[in-house]
mmCIF file of C-alpha atoms in Angstrom:
data_model
loop_
_atom_site.group_PDB
_atom_site.id
_atom_site.type_symbol
_atom_site.label_atom_id
_atom_site.label_comp_id
_atom_site.label_asym_id
_atom_site.label_seq_id
_atom_site.Cartn_x
_atom_site.Cartn_y
_atom_site.Cartn_z
ATOM 1 C CA MET A 1273 0.000 0.000 0.000
ATOM 2 C CA LEU A 1274 2.827 2.390 0.955
ATOM 3 C CA ILE A 1275 4.644 1.681 -2.312
ATOM 4 C CA THR A 1276 1.464 2.431 -4.246
ATOM 5 C CA VAL A 1277 1.067 5.782 -2.480
ATOM 6 C CA ILE A 1278 4.734 6.673 -3.064
ATOM 7 C CA GLY A 1279 4.462 5.705 -6.730
ATOM 8 C CA HIS A 1280 1.434 7.908 -7.295
ATOM 9 C CA LEU A 1281 2.996 10.818 -5.412
ATOM 10 C CA LEU A 1282 5.943 10.497 -7.776
ATOM 11 C CA ALA A 1283 3.489 10.466 -10.698
ATOM 12 C CA ILE A 1284 2.110 13.785 -9.450
ATOM 13 C CA CYS A 1285 5.675 15.128 -9.212
ATOM 14 C CA ILE A 1286 6.321 14.021 -12.797
ATOM 15 C CA GLY A 1287 3.232 15.926 -13.876
ATOM 16 C CA ILE A 1288 4.310 19.011 -11.931
ATOM 17 C CA SER A 1289 7.696 18.968 -13.661
ATOM 18 C CA LEU A 1290 5.961 18.752 -17.031
ATOM 19 C CA GLY A 1291 3.755 21.700 -16.145
ATOM 20 C CA LEU A 1292 6.693 23.744 -14.884
ATOM 21 C CA ILE A 1293 9.292 23.175 -17.608
ATOM 22 C CA GLY A 1294 7.134 21.961 -20.490
ATOM 23 C CA GLY A 1295 8.940 18.687 -21.097
ATOM 24 C CA GLY A 1296 11.417 16.145 -19.813
ATOM 25 C CA GLY A 1297 9.320 14.985 -16.881
ATOM 26 C CA SER A 1298 7.753 12.137 -18.809
ATOM 27 C CA ILE A 1299 11.164 10.523 -19.136
ATOM 28 C CA LEU A 1300 10.928 9.651 -15.423
ATOM 29 C CA ALA A 1301 7.639 7.764 -15.777
ATOM 30 C CA ALA A 1302 9.275 4.510 -16.893
ATOM 31 C CA PRO A 1303 11.852 4.377 -14.033
ATOM 32 C CA VAL A 1304 9.076 4.978 -11.478
ATOM 33 C CA LEU A 1305 6.928 2.218 -12.971
ATOM 34 C CA ILE A 1306 9.853 -0.203 -13.178
ATOM 35 C CA TYR A 1307 11.761 0.419 -9.946
ATOM 36 C CA VAL A 1308 8.992 1.647 -7.621
ATOM 37 C CA MET A 1309 5.851 -0.073 -8.918
ATOM 38 C CA SER A 1310 7.710 -3.256 -10.036
ATOM 39 C CA VAL A 1311 6.200 -3.217 -13.536
ATOM 40 C CA PRO A 1312 8.128 -5.323 -16.129
ATOM 41 C CA ALA A 1313 10.257 -3.126 -18.396
ATOM 42 C CA LYS A 1314 8.425 -3.823 -21.659
ATOM 43 C CA SER A 1315 5.055 -3.166 -20.032
ATOM 44 C CA ALA A 1316 6.379 -0.013 -18.355
ATOM 45 C CA PHE A 1317 7.586 1.455 -21.653
ATOM 46 C CA ALA A 1318 4.210 0.725 -23.239
ATOM 47 C CA MET A 1319 2.323 2.309 -20.341
ATOM 48 C CA THR A 1320 4.618 5.342 -20.451
ATOM 49 C CA LEU A 1321 3.410 6.067 -23.974
ATOM 50 C CA VAL A 1322 -0.141 6.540 -22.679
ATOM 51 C CA ILE A 1323 1.081 8.797 -19.873
ATOM 52 C CA VAL A 1324 3.167 10.831 -22.339
ATOM 53 C CA GLY A 1325 0.257 11.092 -24.764
ATOM 54 C CA VAL A 1326 -2.257 12.313 -22.185
ATOM 55 C CA ALA A 1327 0.278 14.717 -20.664
ATOM 56 C CA SER A 1328 1.087 16.149 -24.092
ATOM 57 C CA LEU A 1329 -2.584 16.718 -24.904
ATOM 58 C CA ILE A 1330 -3.195 18.536 -21.638
ATOM 59 C CA GLY A 1331 -0.044 20.601 -22.099
ATOM 60 C CA ALA A 1332 -1.025 21.494 -25.675
ATOM 61 C CA ILE A 1333 -4.346 23.127 -24.688
ATOM 62 C CA PRO A 1334 -2.941 26.533 -23.612
ATOM 63 C CA HIS A 1335 -0.565 26.561 -26.602
ATOM 64 C CA TRP A 1336 -3.463 25.907 -28.975
ATOM 65 C CA ARG A 1337 -5.450 28.751 -27.429
ATOM 66 C CA GLN A 1338 -2.471 31.085 -27.853
ATOM 67 C CA GLY A 1339 -2.021 30.108 -31.500
ATOM 68 C CA ASN A 1340 1.314 28.374 -30.917
ATOM 69 C CA VAL A 1341 0.450 25.244 -32.919
ATOM 70 C CA ASN A 1342 1.451 24.932 -36.580
ATOM 71 C CA PRO A 1343 -0.837 22.489 -38.478
ATOM 72 C CA LYS A 1344 1.447 22.489 -41.548
ATOM 73 C CA ILE A 1345 4.446 21.311 -39.534
ATOM 74 C CA ILE A 1346 2.267 18.676 -37.852
ATOM 75 C CA ALA A 1347 1.192 17.439 -41.293
ATOM 76 C CA LEU A 1348 4.863 17.059 -42.300
ATOM 77 C CA PHE A 1349 6.300 15.662 -39.068
ATOM 78 C CA ALA A 1350 3.490 13.651 -37.495
ATOM 79 C CA PRO A 1351 2.750 10.923 -40.117
ATOM 80 C CA ALA A 1352 6.377 9.764 -40.335
ATOM 81 C CA SER A 1353 6.727 10.097 -36.559
ATOM 82 C CA MET A 1354 3.593 8.021 -35.956
ATOM 83 C CA LEU A 1355 4.828 5.337 -38.357
ATOM 84 C CA GLY A 1356 8.206 5.304 -36.624
ATOM 85 C CA ALA A 1357 6.570 4.989 -33.185
ATOM 86 C CA TYR A 1358 4.541 1.982 -34.309
ATOM 87 C CA LEU A 1359 7.580 0.304 -35.887
ATOM 88 C CA GLY A 1360 9.706 1.035 -32.804
ATOM 89 C CA ALA A 1361 7.085 -0.506 -30.538
ATOM 90 C CA ARG A 1362 6.761 -3.598 -32.717
ATOM 91 C CA LEU A 1363 10.547 -3.948 -32.702
ATOM 92 C CA ALA A 1364 10.629 -3.633 -28.902
ATOM 93 C CA SER A 1365 7.969 -6.326 -28.484
ATOM 94 C CA LEU A 1366 10.024 -8.916 -30.395
ATOM 95 C CA PRO A 1367 11.434 -11.751 -28.244
ATOM 96 C CA PHE A 1368 15.102 -11.070 -29.043
ATOM 97 C CA ILE A 1369 14.830 -7.475 -27.753
ATOM 98 C CA THR A 1370 15.504 -8.043 -24.068
ATOM 99 C CA PRO A 1371 14.562 -5.633 -21.266
ATOM 100 C CA THR A 1372 18.295 -5.020 -20.772
ATOM 101 C CA ILE A 1373 18.647 -3.725 -24.335
ATOM 102 C CA GLN A 1374 15.718 -1.383 -23.825
ATOM 103 C CA LEU A 1375 16.965 -0.184 -20.443
ATOM 104 C CA VAL A 1376 20.469 0.545 -21.730
ATOM 105 C CA THR A 1377 19.033 2.460 -24.686
ATOM 106 C CA PHE A 1378 16.704 4.294 -22.326
ATOM 107 C CA GLY A 1379 19.558 5.148 -19.955
ATOM 108 C CA VAL A 1380 21.678 6.557 -22.787
ATOM 109 C CA MET A 1381 18.770 8.707 -24.009
ATOM 110 C CA MET A 1382 18.242 9.946 -20.443
ATOM 111 C CA LEU A 1383 21.894 11.014 -20.374
ATOM 112 C CA ILE A 1384 21.428 12.944 -23.621
ATOM 113 C CA ALA A 1385 18.200 14.520 -22.370
ATOM 114 C CA SER A 1386 19.780 15.557 -19.064
ATOM 115 C CA ILE A 1387 22.758 17.196 -20.781
ATOM 116 C CA THR A 1388 20.369 19.018 -23.123
ATOM 117 C CA MET A 1389 18.340 20.354 -20.182
ATOM 118 C CA ILE A 1390 21.447 21.355 -18.208
ATOM 119 C CA ARG A 1391 22.916 23.251 -21.161
ATOM 120 C CA LYS A 1392 19.587 24.899 -21.932
ATOM 121 C CA GLY A 1393 19.089 25.903 -18.320
ATOM 122 C CA ALA A 1394 22.622 27.329 -18.141
ATOM 123 C CA SER A 1395 22.226 29.352 -21.344
ATOM 124 C CA LYS A 1396 21.800 33.092 -20.897
ATOM 125 C CA SER A 1397 19.676 33.311 -24.017
ATOM 126 C CA GLU A 1398 15.928 32.819 -23.853
ATOM 127 C CA ASN A 1399 16.211 30.794 -27.020
ATOM 128 C CA PRO A 1400 19.502 28.873 -26.980
ATOM 129 C CA LEU A 1401 18.764 27.502 -30.423
ATOM 130 C CA ASP A 1402 18.976 30.996 -31.901
ATOM 131 C CA LYS A 1403 22.748 30.741 -31.793
ATOM 132 C CA ALA A 1404 22.751 27.323 -33.362
ATOM 133 C CA GLY A 1405 22.480 28.971 -36.716
ATOM 134 C CA HIS A 1406 19.542 28.657 -39.033
ATOM 135 C CA SER A 1407 21.749 27.994 -42.002
ATOM 136 C CA ASP A 1408 20.472 25.371 -44.367
ATOM 137 C CA ARG A 1409 22.508 22.350 -43.390
ATOM 138 C CA HIS A 1410 20.167 20.054 -45.259
ATOM 139 C CA THR A 1411 20.530 21.561 -48.716
ATOM 140 C CA VAL A 1412 21.159 18.137 -50.260
ATOM 141 C CA ILE A 1413 17.565 17.075 -49.615
ATOM 142 C CA PRO A 1414 14.349 19.141 -49.482
ATOM 143 C CA LYS A 1415 13.360 20.608 -46.121
ATOM 144 C CA TRP A 1416 10.083 18.671 -46.038
ATOM 145 C CA LEU A 1417 11.962 15.401 -46.512
ATOM 146 C CA ALA A 1418 14.463 16.274 -43.784
ATOM 147 C CA ILE A 1419 11.597 16.978 -41.380
ATOM 148 C CA ALA A 1420 9.866 13.709 -42.293
ATOM 149 C CA LEU A 1421 13.072 11.676 -41.848
ATOM 150 C CA GLU A 1422 13.689 13.309 -38.483
ATOM 151 C CA GLY A 1423 10.110 12.481 -37.518
ATOM 152 C CA LEU A 1424 10.609 8.828 -38.500
ATOM 153 C CA ALA A 1425 13.803 8.564 -36.438
ATOM 154 C CA VAL A 1426 12.380 10.261 -33.341
ATOM 155 C CA GLY A 1427 9.147 8.275 -33.638
ATOM 156 C CA THR A 1428 11.044 4.984 -33.773
ATOM 157 C CA LEU A 1429 12.907 5.939 -30.619
ATOM 158 C CA THR A 1430 9.637 6.882 -28.936
ATOM 159 C CA GLY A 1431 8.055 3.528 -29.714
ATOM 160 C CA PHE A 1432 11.146 1.591 -28.682
ATOM 161 C CA ILE A 1433 11.674 3.061 -25.212
ATOM 162 C CA GLY A 1434 8.459 4.980 -24.536
ATOM 163 C CA ILE A 1435 9.891 8.500 -24.248
ATOM 164 C CA GLY A 1436 8.147 11.538 -25.688
ATOM 165 C CA GLY A 1437 11.320 12.846 -27.259
ATOM 166 C CA GLY A 1438 10.401 16.508 -26.927
ATOM 167 C CA PHE A 1439 14.075 17.330 -26.391
ATOM 168 C CA LEU A 1440 14.676 15.949 -29.913
ATOM 169 C CA VAL A 1441 11.489 17.138 -31.619
ATOM 170 C CA ILE A 1442 11.759 20.818 -30.633
ATOM 171 C CA PRO A 1443 15.308 21.358 -31.993
ATOM 172 C CA ALA A 1444 14.277 19.559 -35.190
ATOM 173 C CA LEU A 1445 11.305 21.887 -35.682
ATOM 174 C CA VAL A 1446 13.403 24.985 -34.958
ATOM 175 C CA LEU A 1447 16.446 24.069 -37.031
ATOM 176 C CA LEU A 1448 14.852 22.131 -39.890
ATOM 177 C CA GLY A 1449 11.409 23.703 -40.022
ATOM 178 C CA LYS A 1450 12.538 27.257 -39.119
ATOM 179 C CA THR A 1451 9.728 27.252 -36.536
ATOM 180 C CA PRO A 1452 9.729 29.928 -33.785
ATOM 181 C CA MET A 1453 10.502 28.453 -30.370
ATOM 182 C CA LYS A 1454 7.078 29.035 -28.772
ATOM 183 C CA GLU A 1455 5.363 27.562 -31.823
ATOM 184 C CA ALA A 1456 7.779 24.621 -31.836
ATOM 185 C CA VAL A 1457 6.941 23.797 -28.205
ATOM 186 C CA GLY A 1458 3.184 23.855 -28.793
ATOM 187 C CA THR A 1459 3.437 21.951 -32.070
ATOM 188 C CA SER A 1460 5.718 19.308 -30.557
ATOM 189 C CA LEU A 1461 3.137 18.490 -27.884
ATOM 190 C CA ILE A 1462 0.530 17.579 -30.519
ATOM 191 C CA ILE A 1463 3.128 15.491 -32.363
ATOM 192 C CA LEU A 1464 4.090 13.691 -29.140
ATOM 193 C CA ALA A 1465 0.448 12.871 -28.420
ATOM 194 C CA LEU A 1466 -0.134 11.493 -31.933
ATOM 195 C CA LYS A 1467 2.933 9.285 -32.008
ATOM 196 C CA SER A 1468 2.239 8.016 -28.507
ATOM 197 C CA VAL A 1469 -1.068 6.625 -29.804
ATOM 198 C CA THR A 1470 0.544 4.609 -32.601
ATOM 199 C CA GLY A 1471 3.441 3.609 -30.348
ATOM 200 C CA PHE A 1472 1.038 2.117 -27.819
ATOM 201 C CA ALA A 1473 -0.844 0.421 -30.665
ATOM 202 C CA GLY A 1474 2.401 -1.333 -31.575
ATOM 203 C CA TYR A 1475 2.666 -2.777 -28.057
ATOM 204 C CA PHE A 1476 -1.026 -3.558 -27.627
ATOM 205 C CA GLY A 1477 -1.685 -7.281 -27.428
ATOM 206 C CA HIS A 1478 2.016 -8.115 -27.252
ATOM 207 C CA VAL A 1479 2.851 -7.085 -23.680
ATOM 208 C CA PRO A 1480 0.727 -7.315 -20.489
ATOM 209 C CA ILE A 1481 -0.805 -4.026 -19.318
ATOM 210 C CA ASP A 1482 -1.977 -3.259 -15.783
ATOM 211 C CA TRP A 1483 -4.955 -1.125 -16.809
ATOM 212 C CA THR A 1484 -5.906 -0.121 -13.277
ATOM 213 C CA LEU A 1485 -2.408 1.131 -12.516
ATOM 214 C CA LEU A 1486 -2.180 2.835 -15.910
ATOM 215 C CA LEU A 1487 -5.430 4.719 -15.311
ATOM 216 C CA SER A 1488 -4.570 5.827 -11.770
ATOM 217 C CA PHE A 1489 -1.012 6.765 -12.736
ATOM 218 C CA THR A 1490 -2.232 8.816 -15.698
ATOM 219 C CA ILE A 1491 -4.806 10.625 -13.544
ATOM 220 C CA ALA A 1492 -2.145 11.414 -10.930
ATOM 221 C CA SER A 1493 0.336 12.769 -13.476
ATOM 222 C CA SER A 1494 -2.423 14.788 -15.181
ATOM 223 C CA ALA A 1495 -3.325 16.396 -11.856
ATOM 224 C CA GLY A 1496 0.343 17.229 -11.420
ATOM 225 C CA ILE A 1497 0.459 18.880 -14.849
ATOM 226 C CA LEU A 1498 -2.424 21.178 -13.949
ATOM 227 C CA LEU A 1499 -0.725 22.102 -10.669
ATOM 228 C CA GLY A 1500 2.628 22.611 -12.390
ATOM 229 C CA SER A 1501 1.057 24.828 -15.047
ATOM 230 C CA TYR A 1502 -0.414 27.008 -12.293
ATOM 231 C CA LEU A 1503 2.891 27.215 -10.383
ATOM 232 C CA ASN A 1504 4.776 28.045 -13.587
ATOM 233 C CA GLN A 1505 3.719 31.702 -13.350
ATOM 234 C CA PHE A 1506 5.448 32.067 -9.967
ATOM 235 C CA VAL A 1507 8.813 30.385 -10.636
ATOM 236 C CA SER A 1508 11.659 30.569 -13.149
ATOM 237 C CA ALA A 1509 11.334 27.562 -15.455
ATOM 238 C CA LYS A 1510 14.846 28.176 -16.815
ATOM 239 C CA GLN A 1511 16.595 27.553 -13.498
ATOM 240 C CA LEU A 1512 14.270 24.667 -12.710
ATOM 241 C CA GLU A 1513 15.188 23.000 -15.997
ATOM 242 C CA LYS A 1514 18.894 23.096 -15.135
ATOM 243 C CA GLY A 1515 18.295 21.543 -11.707
ATOM 244 C CA PHE A 1516 15.914 18.989 -13.150
ATOM 245 C CA GLY A 1517 18.543 18.109 -15.751
ATOM 246 C CA TYR A 1518 20.982 17.133 -12.995
ATOM 247 C CA PHE A 1519 18.276 15.014 -11.377
ATOM 248 C CA VAL A 1520 17.574 13.218 -14.672
ATOM 249 C CA LEU A 1521 21.335 12.676 -15.044
ATOM 250 C CA ALA A 1522 21.441 10.967 -11.642
ATOM 251 C CA VAL A 1523 18.463 8.755 -12.551
ATOM 252 C CA ALA A 1524 20.128 7.872 -15.876
ATOM 253 C CA VAL A 1525 23.271 6.699 -14.060
ATOM 254 C CA PHE A 1526 21.088 4.659 -11.677
ATOM 255 C CA VAL A 1527 19.233 3.011 -14.590
ATOM 256 C CA LEU A 1528 22.472 2.087 -16.357
ATOM 257 C CA ILE A 1529 23.968 0.632 -13.176
ATOM 258 C CA LYS A 1530 20.769 -1.122 -12.055
ATOM 259 C CA ARG A 1531 19.926 -2.681 -15.444
#
């Protein structure tokens, strides 16, 4: 009973982090399910996709109201991303893909995500990607194809280890799609929700799902998102993101050691 309470309190904390910094928090859902709630790794990654999808939809509502969602970019990025998520999930559900392989991949991606958040939080610029240069690095292939290929790659990763991948999607939209940062954040949330649906579809019927736990965990994290969104107006998300990045880094090391 105590473990269940602790797990759901952590789910609320995950939601709060999502509401405060707009991303990254969902990457902690799988470790909580695996190491606190004792859910098998493959099932945990599948369940995380639902949590990520619901969280993204809730987070996208204020962005949609503010006009920070670009339907054209969604039309380019989402289909390939959704296909990739389904293929990644089907790959992960194959017998020769062991939980260890998934956990190591997940741990490495957590390391990358944590470094991204730390660097972003330490940057003095409001938009650290502004200095990355918007030069056309993909002149060999059309921009629309570059965006679609990026969507396929990120989607595959999402399906394979259950992460939203916002830390990969947003830079892709800014650098490849020349999308303003605020618009990229709002647009990415819709993309994350869409590819989470197809990613979960790839797992469905191939791994056991604890539906009761999934429902309660999703409700808890959703409540946290609403609370985090309210608190966001009182705190500096930039400094929080840096601190949260160090926390994710510590969890990543734990996952890689514990695997």
